[in-house]
Coordinates of C-alpha atoms and ligand atoms in Angstrom, one line a residue:
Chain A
X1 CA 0.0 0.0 0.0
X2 CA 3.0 2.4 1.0
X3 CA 4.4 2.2 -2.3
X4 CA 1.5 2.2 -4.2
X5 CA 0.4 5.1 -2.8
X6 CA 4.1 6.6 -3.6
X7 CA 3.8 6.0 -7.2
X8 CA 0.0 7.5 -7.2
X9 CA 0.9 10.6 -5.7
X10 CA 3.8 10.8 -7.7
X11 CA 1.8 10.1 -11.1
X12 CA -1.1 12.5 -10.1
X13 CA 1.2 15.2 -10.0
X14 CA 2.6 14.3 -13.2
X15 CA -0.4 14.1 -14.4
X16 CA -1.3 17.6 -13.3
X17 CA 1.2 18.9 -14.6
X18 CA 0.4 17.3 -17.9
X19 CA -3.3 19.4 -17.3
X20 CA -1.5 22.7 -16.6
X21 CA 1.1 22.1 -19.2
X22 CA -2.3 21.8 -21.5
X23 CA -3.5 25.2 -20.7
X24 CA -1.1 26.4 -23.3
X25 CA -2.7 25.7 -25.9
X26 CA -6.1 27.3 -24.5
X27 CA -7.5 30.7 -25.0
X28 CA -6.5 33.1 -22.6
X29 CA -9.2 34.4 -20.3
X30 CA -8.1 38.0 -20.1
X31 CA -9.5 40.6 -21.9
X32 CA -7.3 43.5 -23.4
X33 CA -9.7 46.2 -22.0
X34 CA -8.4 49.3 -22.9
X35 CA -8.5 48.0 -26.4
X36 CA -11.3 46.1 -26.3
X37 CA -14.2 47.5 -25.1
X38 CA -16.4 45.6 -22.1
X39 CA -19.8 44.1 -23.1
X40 CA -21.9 45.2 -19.9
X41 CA -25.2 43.9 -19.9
X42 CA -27.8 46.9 -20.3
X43 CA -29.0 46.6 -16.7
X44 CA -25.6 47.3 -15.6
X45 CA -25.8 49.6 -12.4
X46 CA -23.3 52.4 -14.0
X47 CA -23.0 56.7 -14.4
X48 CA -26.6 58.3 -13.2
X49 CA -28.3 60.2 -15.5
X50 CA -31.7 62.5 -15.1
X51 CA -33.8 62.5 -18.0
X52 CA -36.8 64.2 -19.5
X53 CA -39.9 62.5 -20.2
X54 CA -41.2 62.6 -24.0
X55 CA -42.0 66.1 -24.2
X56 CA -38.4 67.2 -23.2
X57 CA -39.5 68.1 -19.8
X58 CA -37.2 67.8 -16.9
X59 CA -39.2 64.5 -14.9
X60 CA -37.7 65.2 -11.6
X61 CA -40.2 66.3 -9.3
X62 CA -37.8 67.3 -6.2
X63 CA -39.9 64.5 -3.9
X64 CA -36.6 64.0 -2.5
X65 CA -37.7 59.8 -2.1
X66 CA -33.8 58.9 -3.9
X67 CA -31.7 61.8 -1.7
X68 CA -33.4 60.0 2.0
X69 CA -32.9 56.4 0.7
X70 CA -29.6 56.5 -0.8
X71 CA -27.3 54.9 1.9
X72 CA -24.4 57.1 1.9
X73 CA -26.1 60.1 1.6
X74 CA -24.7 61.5 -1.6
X75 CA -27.6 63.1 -3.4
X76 CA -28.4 66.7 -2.5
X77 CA -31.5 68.9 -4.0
X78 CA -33.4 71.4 -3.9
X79 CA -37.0 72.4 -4.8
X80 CA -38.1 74.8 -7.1
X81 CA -41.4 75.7 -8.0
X82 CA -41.7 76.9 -11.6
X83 CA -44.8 79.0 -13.5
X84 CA -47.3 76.5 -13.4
X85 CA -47.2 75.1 -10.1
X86 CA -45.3 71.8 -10.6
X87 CA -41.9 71.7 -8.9
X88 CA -38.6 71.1 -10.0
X89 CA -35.0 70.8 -8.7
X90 CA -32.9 74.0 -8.5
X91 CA -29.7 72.1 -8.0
X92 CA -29.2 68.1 -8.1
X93 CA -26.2 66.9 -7.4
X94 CA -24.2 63.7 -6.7
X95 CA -21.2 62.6 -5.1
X96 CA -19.8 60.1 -7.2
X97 CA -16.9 59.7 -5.0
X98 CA -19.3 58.3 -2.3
X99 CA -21.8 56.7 -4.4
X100 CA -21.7 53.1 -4.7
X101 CA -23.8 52.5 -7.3
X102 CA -26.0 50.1 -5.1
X103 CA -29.2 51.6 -7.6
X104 CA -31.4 52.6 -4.8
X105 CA -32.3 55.4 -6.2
X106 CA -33.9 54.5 -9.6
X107 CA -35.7 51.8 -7.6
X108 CA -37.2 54.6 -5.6
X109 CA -37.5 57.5 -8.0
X110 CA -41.4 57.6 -8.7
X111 CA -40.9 59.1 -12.3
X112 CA -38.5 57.2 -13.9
X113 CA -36.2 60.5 -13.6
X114 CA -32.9 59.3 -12.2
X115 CA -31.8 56.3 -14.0
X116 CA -28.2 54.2 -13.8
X117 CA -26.5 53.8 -17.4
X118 CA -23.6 51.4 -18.5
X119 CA -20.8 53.8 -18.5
X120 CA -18.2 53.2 -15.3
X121 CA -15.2 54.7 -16.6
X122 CA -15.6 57.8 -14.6
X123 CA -12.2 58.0 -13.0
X124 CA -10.6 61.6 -12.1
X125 CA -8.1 63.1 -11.1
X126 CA -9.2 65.6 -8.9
X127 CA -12.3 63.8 -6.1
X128 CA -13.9 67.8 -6.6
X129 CA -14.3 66.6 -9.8
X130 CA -16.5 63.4 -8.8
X131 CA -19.3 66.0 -7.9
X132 CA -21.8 66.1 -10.6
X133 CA -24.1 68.7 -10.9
X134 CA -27.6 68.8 -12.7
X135 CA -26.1 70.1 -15.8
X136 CA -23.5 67.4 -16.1
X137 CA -26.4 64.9 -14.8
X138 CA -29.6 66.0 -17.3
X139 CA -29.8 64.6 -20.5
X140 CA -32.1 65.0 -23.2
X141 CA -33.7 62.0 -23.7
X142 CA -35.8 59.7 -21.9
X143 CA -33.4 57.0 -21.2
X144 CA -34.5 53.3 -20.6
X145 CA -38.3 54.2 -20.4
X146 CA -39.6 56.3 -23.2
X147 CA -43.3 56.2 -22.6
X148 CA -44.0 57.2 -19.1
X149 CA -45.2 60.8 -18.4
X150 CA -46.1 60.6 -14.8
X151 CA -48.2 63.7 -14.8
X152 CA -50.4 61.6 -16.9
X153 CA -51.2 59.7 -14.1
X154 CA -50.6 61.7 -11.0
X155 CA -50.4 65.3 -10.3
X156 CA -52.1 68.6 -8.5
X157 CA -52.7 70.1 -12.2
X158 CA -54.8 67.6 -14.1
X159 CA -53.5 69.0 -17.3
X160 CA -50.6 67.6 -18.8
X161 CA -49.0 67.6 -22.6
X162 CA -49.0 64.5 -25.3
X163 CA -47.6 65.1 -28.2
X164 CA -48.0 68.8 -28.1
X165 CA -51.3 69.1 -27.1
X166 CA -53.0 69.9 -23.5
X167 CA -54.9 67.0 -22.4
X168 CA -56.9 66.8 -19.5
X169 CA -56.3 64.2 -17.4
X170 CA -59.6 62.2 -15.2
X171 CA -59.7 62.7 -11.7
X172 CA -59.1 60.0 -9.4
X173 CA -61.2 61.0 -6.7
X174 CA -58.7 59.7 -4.1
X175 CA -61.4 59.8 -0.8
X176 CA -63.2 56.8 -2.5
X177 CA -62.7 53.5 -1.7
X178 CA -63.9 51.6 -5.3
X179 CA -61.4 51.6 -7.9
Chain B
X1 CA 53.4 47.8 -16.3
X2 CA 49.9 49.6 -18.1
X3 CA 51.2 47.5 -21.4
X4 CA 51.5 44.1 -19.1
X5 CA 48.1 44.2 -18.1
X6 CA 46.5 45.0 -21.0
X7 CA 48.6 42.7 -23.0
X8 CA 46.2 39.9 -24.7
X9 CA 46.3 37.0 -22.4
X10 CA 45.1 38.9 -19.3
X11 CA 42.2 40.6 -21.5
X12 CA 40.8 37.6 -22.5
X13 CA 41.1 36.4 -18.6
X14 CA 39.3 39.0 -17.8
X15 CA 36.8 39.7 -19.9
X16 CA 35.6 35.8 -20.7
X17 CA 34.2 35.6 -17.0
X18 CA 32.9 39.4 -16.7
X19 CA 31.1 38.5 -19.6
X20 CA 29.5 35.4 -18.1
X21 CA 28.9 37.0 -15.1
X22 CA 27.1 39.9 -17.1
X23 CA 25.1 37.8 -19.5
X24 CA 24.0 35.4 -16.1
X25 CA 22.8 38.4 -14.1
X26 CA 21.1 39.7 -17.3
X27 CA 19.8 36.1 -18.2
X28 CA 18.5 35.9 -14.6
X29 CA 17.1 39.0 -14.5
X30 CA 15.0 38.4 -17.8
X31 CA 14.0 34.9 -16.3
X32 CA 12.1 36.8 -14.1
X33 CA 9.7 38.6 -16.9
X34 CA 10.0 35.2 -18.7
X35 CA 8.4 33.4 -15.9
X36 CA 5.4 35.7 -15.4
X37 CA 4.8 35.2 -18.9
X38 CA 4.8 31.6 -18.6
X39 CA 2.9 31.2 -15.9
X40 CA 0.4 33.5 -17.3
X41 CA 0.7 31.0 -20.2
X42 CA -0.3 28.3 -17.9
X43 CA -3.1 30.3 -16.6
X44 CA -5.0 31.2 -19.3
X45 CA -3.6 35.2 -18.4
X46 CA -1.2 37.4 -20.7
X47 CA 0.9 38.5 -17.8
X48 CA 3.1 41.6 -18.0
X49 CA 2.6 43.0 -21.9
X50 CA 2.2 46.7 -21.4
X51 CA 6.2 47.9 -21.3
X52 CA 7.5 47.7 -24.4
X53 CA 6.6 44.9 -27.7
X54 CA 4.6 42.4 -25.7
X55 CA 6.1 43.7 -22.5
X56 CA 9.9 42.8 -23.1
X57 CA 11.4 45.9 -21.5
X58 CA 9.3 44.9 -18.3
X59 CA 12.7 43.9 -17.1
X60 CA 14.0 47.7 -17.7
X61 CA 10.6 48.8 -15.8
X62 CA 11.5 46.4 -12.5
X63 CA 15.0 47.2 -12.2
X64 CA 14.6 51.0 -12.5
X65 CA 11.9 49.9 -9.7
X66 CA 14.2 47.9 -7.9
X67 CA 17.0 50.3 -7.3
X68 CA 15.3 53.6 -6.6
X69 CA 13.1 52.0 -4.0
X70 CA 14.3 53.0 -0.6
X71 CA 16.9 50.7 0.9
X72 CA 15.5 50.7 4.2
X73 CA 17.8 48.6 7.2
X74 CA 14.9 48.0 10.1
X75 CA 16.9 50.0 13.0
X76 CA 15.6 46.6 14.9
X77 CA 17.6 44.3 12.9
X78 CA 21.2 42.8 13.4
X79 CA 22.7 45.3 11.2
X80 CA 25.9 43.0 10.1
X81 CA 23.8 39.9 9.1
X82 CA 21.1 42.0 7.3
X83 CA 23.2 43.6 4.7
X84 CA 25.5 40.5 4.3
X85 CA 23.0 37.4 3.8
X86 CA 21.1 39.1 0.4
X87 CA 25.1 39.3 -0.6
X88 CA 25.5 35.5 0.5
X89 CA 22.5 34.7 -1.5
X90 CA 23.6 36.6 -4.3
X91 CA 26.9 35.4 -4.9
X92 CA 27.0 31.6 -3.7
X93 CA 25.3 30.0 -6.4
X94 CA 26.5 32.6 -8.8
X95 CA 29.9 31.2 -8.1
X96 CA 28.6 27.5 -8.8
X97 CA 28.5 28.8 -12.7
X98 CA 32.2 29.5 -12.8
X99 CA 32.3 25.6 -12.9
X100 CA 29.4 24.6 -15.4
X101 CA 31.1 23.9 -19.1
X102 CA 29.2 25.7 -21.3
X103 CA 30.7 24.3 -24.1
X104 CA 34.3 21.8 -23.6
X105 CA 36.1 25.4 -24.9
X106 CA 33.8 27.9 -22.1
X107 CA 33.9 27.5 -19.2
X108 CA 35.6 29.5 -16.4
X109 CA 37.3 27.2 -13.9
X110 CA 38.0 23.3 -14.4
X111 CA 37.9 22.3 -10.7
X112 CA 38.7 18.8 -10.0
X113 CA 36.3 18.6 -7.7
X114 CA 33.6 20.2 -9.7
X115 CA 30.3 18.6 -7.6
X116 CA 31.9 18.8 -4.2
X117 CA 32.4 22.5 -4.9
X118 CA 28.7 22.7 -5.8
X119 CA 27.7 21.0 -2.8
X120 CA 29.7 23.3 -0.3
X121 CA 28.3 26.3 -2.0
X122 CA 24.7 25.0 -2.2
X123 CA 24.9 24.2 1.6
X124 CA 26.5 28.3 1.9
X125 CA 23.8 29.6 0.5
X126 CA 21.1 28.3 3.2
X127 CA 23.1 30.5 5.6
X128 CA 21.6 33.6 3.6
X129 CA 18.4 32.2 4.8
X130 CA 19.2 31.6 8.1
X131 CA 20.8 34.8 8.5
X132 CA 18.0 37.1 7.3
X133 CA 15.3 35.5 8.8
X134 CA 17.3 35.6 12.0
X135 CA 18.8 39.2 11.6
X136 CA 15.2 40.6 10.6
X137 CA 13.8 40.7 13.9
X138 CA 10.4 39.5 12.7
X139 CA 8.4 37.1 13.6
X140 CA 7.5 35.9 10.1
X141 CA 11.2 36.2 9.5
X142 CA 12.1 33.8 12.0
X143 CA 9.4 31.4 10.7
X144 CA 10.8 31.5 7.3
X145 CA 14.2 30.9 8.6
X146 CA 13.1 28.0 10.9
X147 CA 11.3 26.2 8.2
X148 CA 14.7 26.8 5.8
X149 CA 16.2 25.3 8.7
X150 CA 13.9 22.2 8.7
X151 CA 13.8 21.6 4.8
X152 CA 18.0 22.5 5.1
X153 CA 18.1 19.0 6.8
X154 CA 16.0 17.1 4.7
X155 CA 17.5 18.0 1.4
X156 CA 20.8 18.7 1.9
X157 CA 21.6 14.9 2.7
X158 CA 20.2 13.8 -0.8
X159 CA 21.1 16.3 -2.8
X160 CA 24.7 14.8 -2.1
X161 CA 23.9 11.2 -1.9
X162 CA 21.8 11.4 -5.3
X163 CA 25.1 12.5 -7.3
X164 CA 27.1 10.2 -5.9
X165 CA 26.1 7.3 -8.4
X166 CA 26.6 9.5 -11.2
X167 CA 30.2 10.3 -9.7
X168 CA 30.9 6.5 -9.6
X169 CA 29.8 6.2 -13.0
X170 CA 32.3 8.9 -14.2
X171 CA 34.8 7.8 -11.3
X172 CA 35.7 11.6 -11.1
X173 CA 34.0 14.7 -9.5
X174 CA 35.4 17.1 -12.5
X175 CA 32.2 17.9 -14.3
X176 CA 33.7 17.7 -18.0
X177 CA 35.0 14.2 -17.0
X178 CA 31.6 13.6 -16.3
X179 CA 30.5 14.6 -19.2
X180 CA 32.8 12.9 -21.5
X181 CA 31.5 9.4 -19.5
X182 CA 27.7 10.2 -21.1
X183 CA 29.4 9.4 -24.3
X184 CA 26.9 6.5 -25.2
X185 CA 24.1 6.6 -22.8
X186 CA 22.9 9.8 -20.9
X187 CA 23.0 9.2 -17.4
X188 CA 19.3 9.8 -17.1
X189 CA 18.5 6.9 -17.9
X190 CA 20.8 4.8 -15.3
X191 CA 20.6 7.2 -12.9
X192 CA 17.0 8.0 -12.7
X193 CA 16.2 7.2 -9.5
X194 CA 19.3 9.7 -9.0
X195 CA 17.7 12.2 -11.1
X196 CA 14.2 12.3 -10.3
X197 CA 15.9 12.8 -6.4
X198 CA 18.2 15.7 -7.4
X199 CA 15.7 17.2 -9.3
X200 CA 13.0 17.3 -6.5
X201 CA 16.0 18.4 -4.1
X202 CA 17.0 21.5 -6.3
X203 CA 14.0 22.6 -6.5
X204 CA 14.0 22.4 -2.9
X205 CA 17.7 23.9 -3.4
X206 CA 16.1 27.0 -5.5
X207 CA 13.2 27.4 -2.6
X208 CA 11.0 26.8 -5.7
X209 CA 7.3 25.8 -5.5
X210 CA 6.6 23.1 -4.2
X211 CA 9.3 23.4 -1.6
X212 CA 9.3 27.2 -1.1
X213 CA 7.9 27.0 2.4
X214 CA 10.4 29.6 3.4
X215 CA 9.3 32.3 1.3
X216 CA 5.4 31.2 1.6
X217 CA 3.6 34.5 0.2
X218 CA 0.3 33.3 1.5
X219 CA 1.0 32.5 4.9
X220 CA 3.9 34.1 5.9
X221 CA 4.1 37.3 3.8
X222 CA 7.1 36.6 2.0
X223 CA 8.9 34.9 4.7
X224 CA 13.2 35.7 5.4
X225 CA 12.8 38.4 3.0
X226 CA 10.0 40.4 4.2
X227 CA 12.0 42.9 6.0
X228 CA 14.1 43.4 3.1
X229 CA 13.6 46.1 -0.1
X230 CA 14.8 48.2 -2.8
X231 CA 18.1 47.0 -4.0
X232 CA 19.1 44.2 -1.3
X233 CA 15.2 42.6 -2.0
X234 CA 16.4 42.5 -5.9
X235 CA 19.6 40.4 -5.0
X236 CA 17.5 38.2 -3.1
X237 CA 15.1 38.0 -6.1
X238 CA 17.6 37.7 -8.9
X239 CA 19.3 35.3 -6.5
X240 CA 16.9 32.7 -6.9
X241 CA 16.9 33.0 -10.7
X242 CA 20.7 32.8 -10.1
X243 CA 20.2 29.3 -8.3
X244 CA 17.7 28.2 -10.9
X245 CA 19.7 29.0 -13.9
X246 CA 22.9 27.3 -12.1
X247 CA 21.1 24.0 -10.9
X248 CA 19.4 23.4 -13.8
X249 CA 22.5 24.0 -16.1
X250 CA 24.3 21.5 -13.6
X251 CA 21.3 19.2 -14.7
X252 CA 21.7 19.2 -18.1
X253 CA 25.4 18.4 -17.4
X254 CA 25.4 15.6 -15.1
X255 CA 22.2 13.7 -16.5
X256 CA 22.0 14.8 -19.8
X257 CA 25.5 15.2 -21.1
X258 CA 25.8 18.8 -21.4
X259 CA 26.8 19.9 -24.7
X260 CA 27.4 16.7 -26.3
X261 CA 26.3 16.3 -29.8
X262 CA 22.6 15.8 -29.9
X263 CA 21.0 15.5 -33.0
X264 CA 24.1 17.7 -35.0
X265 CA 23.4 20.7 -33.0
X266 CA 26.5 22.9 -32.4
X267 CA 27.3 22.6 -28.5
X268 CA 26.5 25.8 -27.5
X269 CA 23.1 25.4 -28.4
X270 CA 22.2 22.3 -27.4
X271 CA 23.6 22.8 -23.8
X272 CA 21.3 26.2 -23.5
X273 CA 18.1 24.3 -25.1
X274 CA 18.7 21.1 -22.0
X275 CA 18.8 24.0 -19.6
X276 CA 16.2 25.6 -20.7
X277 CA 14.2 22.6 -20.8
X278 CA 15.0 22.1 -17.0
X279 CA 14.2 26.0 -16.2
X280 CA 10.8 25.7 -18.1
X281 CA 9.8 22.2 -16.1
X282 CA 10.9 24.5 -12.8
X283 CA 8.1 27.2 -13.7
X284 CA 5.5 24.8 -14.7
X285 CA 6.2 22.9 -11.5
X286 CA 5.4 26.4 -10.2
X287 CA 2.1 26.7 -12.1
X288 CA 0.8 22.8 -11.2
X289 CA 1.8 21.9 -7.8
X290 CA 0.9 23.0 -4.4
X291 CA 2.8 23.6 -1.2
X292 CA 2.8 21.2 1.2
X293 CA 3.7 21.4 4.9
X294 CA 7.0 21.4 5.7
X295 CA 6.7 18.8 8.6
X296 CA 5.6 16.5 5.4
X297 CA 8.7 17.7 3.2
X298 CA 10.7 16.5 5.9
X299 CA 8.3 13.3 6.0
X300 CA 8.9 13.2 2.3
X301 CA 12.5 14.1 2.3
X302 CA 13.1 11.3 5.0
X303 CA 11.2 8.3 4.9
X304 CA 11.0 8.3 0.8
X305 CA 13.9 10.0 -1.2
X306 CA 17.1 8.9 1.1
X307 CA 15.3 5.2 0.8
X308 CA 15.2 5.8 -3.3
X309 CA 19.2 7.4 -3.0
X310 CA 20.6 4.9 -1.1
X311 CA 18.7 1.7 -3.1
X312 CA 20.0 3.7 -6.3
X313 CA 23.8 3.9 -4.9
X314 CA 23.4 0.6 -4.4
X315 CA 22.1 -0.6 -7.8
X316 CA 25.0 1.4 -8.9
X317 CA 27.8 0.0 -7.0
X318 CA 26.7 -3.5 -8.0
X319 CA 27.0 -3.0 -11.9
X320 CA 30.3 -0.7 -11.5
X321 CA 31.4 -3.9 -9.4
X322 CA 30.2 -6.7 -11.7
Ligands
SF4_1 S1 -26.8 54.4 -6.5 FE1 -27.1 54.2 -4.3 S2 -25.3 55.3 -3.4 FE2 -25.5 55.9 -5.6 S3 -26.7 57.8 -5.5 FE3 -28.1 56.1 -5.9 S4 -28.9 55.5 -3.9 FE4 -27.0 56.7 -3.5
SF4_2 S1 -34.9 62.0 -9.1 FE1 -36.8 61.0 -8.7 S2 -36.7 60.4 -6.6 FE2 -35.1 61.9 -6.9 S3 -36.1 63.8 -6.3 FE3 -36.4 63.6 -8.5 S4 -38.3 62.6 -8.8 FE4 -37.8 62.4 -6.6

């Protein structure tokens, strides 16, 4: 048994070095990245942006739901109400150098405003530089969701816009209890 | 007196080992880019490829590294011992080149007693070990240097006893004469229990994987060297390339007859392609197998290689006899 078990061991290793010494021939695992460029998936939790709904309106509503539930407290805003009533944020900004991109806050946001992308390659020199503000955050478009306009379903002026026209929206009476 | 020295004959005694010694260090220093690579290779990685075409001035990268790093002595440590064992480590197996026969026409010194002289450095350079694991004042230091200790005992015993055959064989320690005996049969194959033994006890030698308990990154942070950095870390480092280079060189000698002719090759060539065969087992050793305990290389060491030496002297001292 003793030497049987010495001319096992010593013909497993052999044989795993056979294995690794088979590897050579294999394709190599690492990717170039610099070069090549990363597939993310499209749900990747990534950059936040703030979008406008369909109309090109800003859809942040300043409810302040993504600055109390983000978990290290990078989100600062402020409310601004504009002409018609509806608010809007005077400043957003975010701390990049503290987020970590847990995605909280698009989970929270009630109109779809704040929204992750794919882009991580947001490195800096300068941490001052991590701080984005609203201008740097806003785009134009409507990101992932392109439909929802959540003054069509919800707000104190029952009036809202589709496709350039002034629509009136129906009054939930809300102190009912049938749907 | 200028004209005497530079007079021909001394040039060429001069500059034939600086030379070697340049073009070692250099080689060693590469090895250590070269084994990344490899073992990159092995791993399905690409290793270091950023410095240079496909990262061949890595080498440039780590020494610029190496020697503008601050030399820092721990004010803790035994001064004398700390700056002399990276030295130790440096030179002794360096010297061990001086005797390898590159070709029968290049080689530094014919020593009669070629092996011997390998075995007393071999058994200097453990002091190295010893020293800076000791003179280091840590505590993961002094494990390192205790385990050397322990494997020290194991190896050292058959890494003697394991040439011996071959020596009997050649009935001469001169390594040439050694060579010249492999005339018709490489030694490897009726030495192999010799073989396979020196070859596990180099790499035991080298503090290579699996045997490089003294050095263990994982658990002991680097081991005897950890105290160490900037320039005397990088004769530590180049050290053990050193070591490699030289024992597997002496390899390729003793079992597979140097630079004998080998299928019409000139000498040169075919001596640097069996020692390179030997460095590139050493890394993929590296890549495959893992470390075990040192109170089982001292199992291992003990109960199973000196059995395998002395049954292989024996089997050898029958046929010489016969
Ligand atoms: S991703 Fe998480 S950490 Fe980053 S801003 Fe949103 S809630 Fe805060
Ligand atoms: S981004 Fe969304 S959650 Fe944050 S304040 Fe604006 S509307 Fe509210």
């Amino acid at each position: 048994m003793f030497f049987y078990n010495i001319i096992r061991y010593f013909f497993s290793n052999i044989k795993s070095m056979f294995i690794v010494f088979m590897n050579i021939f294999s394709k190599r695992e690492t990717l170039l990245y610099p070069e090549k460029k990363v597939n993310i998936p499209p749900r990747y939790r990534g950059r936040i942006i703030l979008t406008r709904d369909s109309n090109g309106e800003e859809r942040c509503v300043s409810c302040g739901l993504c600055a109390v539930v983000c978990p290290v407290g990078c989100i600062s805003l402020q409310k601004k109400e504009g002409k018609n009533g509806r608010w809007y944020p005077k400043f957003f900004r975010i701390n990049f150098s503290r987020c970590i991109f847990c995605g909280l806050c698009e989970e929270s946001c009630p109109t779809t405003a704040i929204q992750m992308t794919r882009d991580f390659e947001m490195s800096e020199y300068k941490r001052t530089d991590l701080v984005y503000e609203k201008k740097d955050l806003l785009i134009s478009g409507p990101g992932k969701n392109h439909k929802y306009n959540f003054y069509e379903k919800s707000g104190k002026i029952n009036i809202f816009k589709k496709n350039n026209k002034n629509i009136k929206r129906k009054i939930v009476d809300t102190k009912k209890i049938l749907p | 007196m200028i004209k005497n020295i530079f007079n021909e004959f001394s040039f060429i005694h001069v500059m034939k080992p600086l030379l070697f010694l340049f073009s070692i260090i250099f080689f060693a220093s590469s090895l250590s880019f070269v084994e990344r690579r490899l073992l990159a290779l092995f791993q399905n990685r690409y290793g270091p490829n950023r410095v240079g075409w496909n990262g061949c001035l890595q080498i440039l990268a780590d020494t610029i590294k190496m020697f503008f790093k601050e030399d820092w002595i721990p004010p803790f440590s035994h001064k004398f011992f700390f700056v002399i064992s990276p030295i130790i480590s440096f030179i002794s197996l360096l010297l061990v080149v001086a005797i390898i026969p590159f070709s029968t026409s290049f080689l530094i010194i014919n020593l009669d007693i070629g092996i011997l002289f390998f075995l007393m450095m071999s058994s200097l350079s453990v002091y190295s070990i010893l020293f800076s694991g000791w003179s280091s004042n840590n505590k993961y230091s002094l494990l390192g240097a205790m385990r050397a200790a322990a494997q020290t005992i194991s190896y050292e015993i058959f890494l003697g006893l394991s040439l011996m055959g071959v020596v009997a064989q050649a009935k001469s320690f001169n390594i040439i004469d050694i060579i010249n005996s492999q005339k018709n049969l490489w030694n490897i194959l009726p030495q192999f229990f010799g073989f396979i033994v020196f070859f596990i006890s180099s790499l035991a030698l080298c503090h290579r994987h699996p045997f490089d308990q003294p050095e263990a990154e994982q658990e002991l942070a680097d081991g005897y060297h950890i105290e160490y950095s900037g320039i005397k870390f990088g004769m530590f480092f180049i050290g053990e390339y050193i070591s490699i280079i030289a024992v597997s060189s002496l390899m390729s000698c003793l079992f597979l007859a140097g630079g004998n002719n080998f299928l019409g090759l000139p000498k040169f060539l075919c001596f640097s392609l069996k020692t390179l065969f030997f460095i590139f087992t050493f890394i993929l050793i590296r890549a495959s197998l893992p470390r075990p305990r040192y109170d089982k290389v001292m199992y291992f060491g003990w109960k199973i290689l000196l059995p395998i030496t002395l049954f292989n002297l024996l089997i050898t001292a029958f046929f010489i006899l016969n």
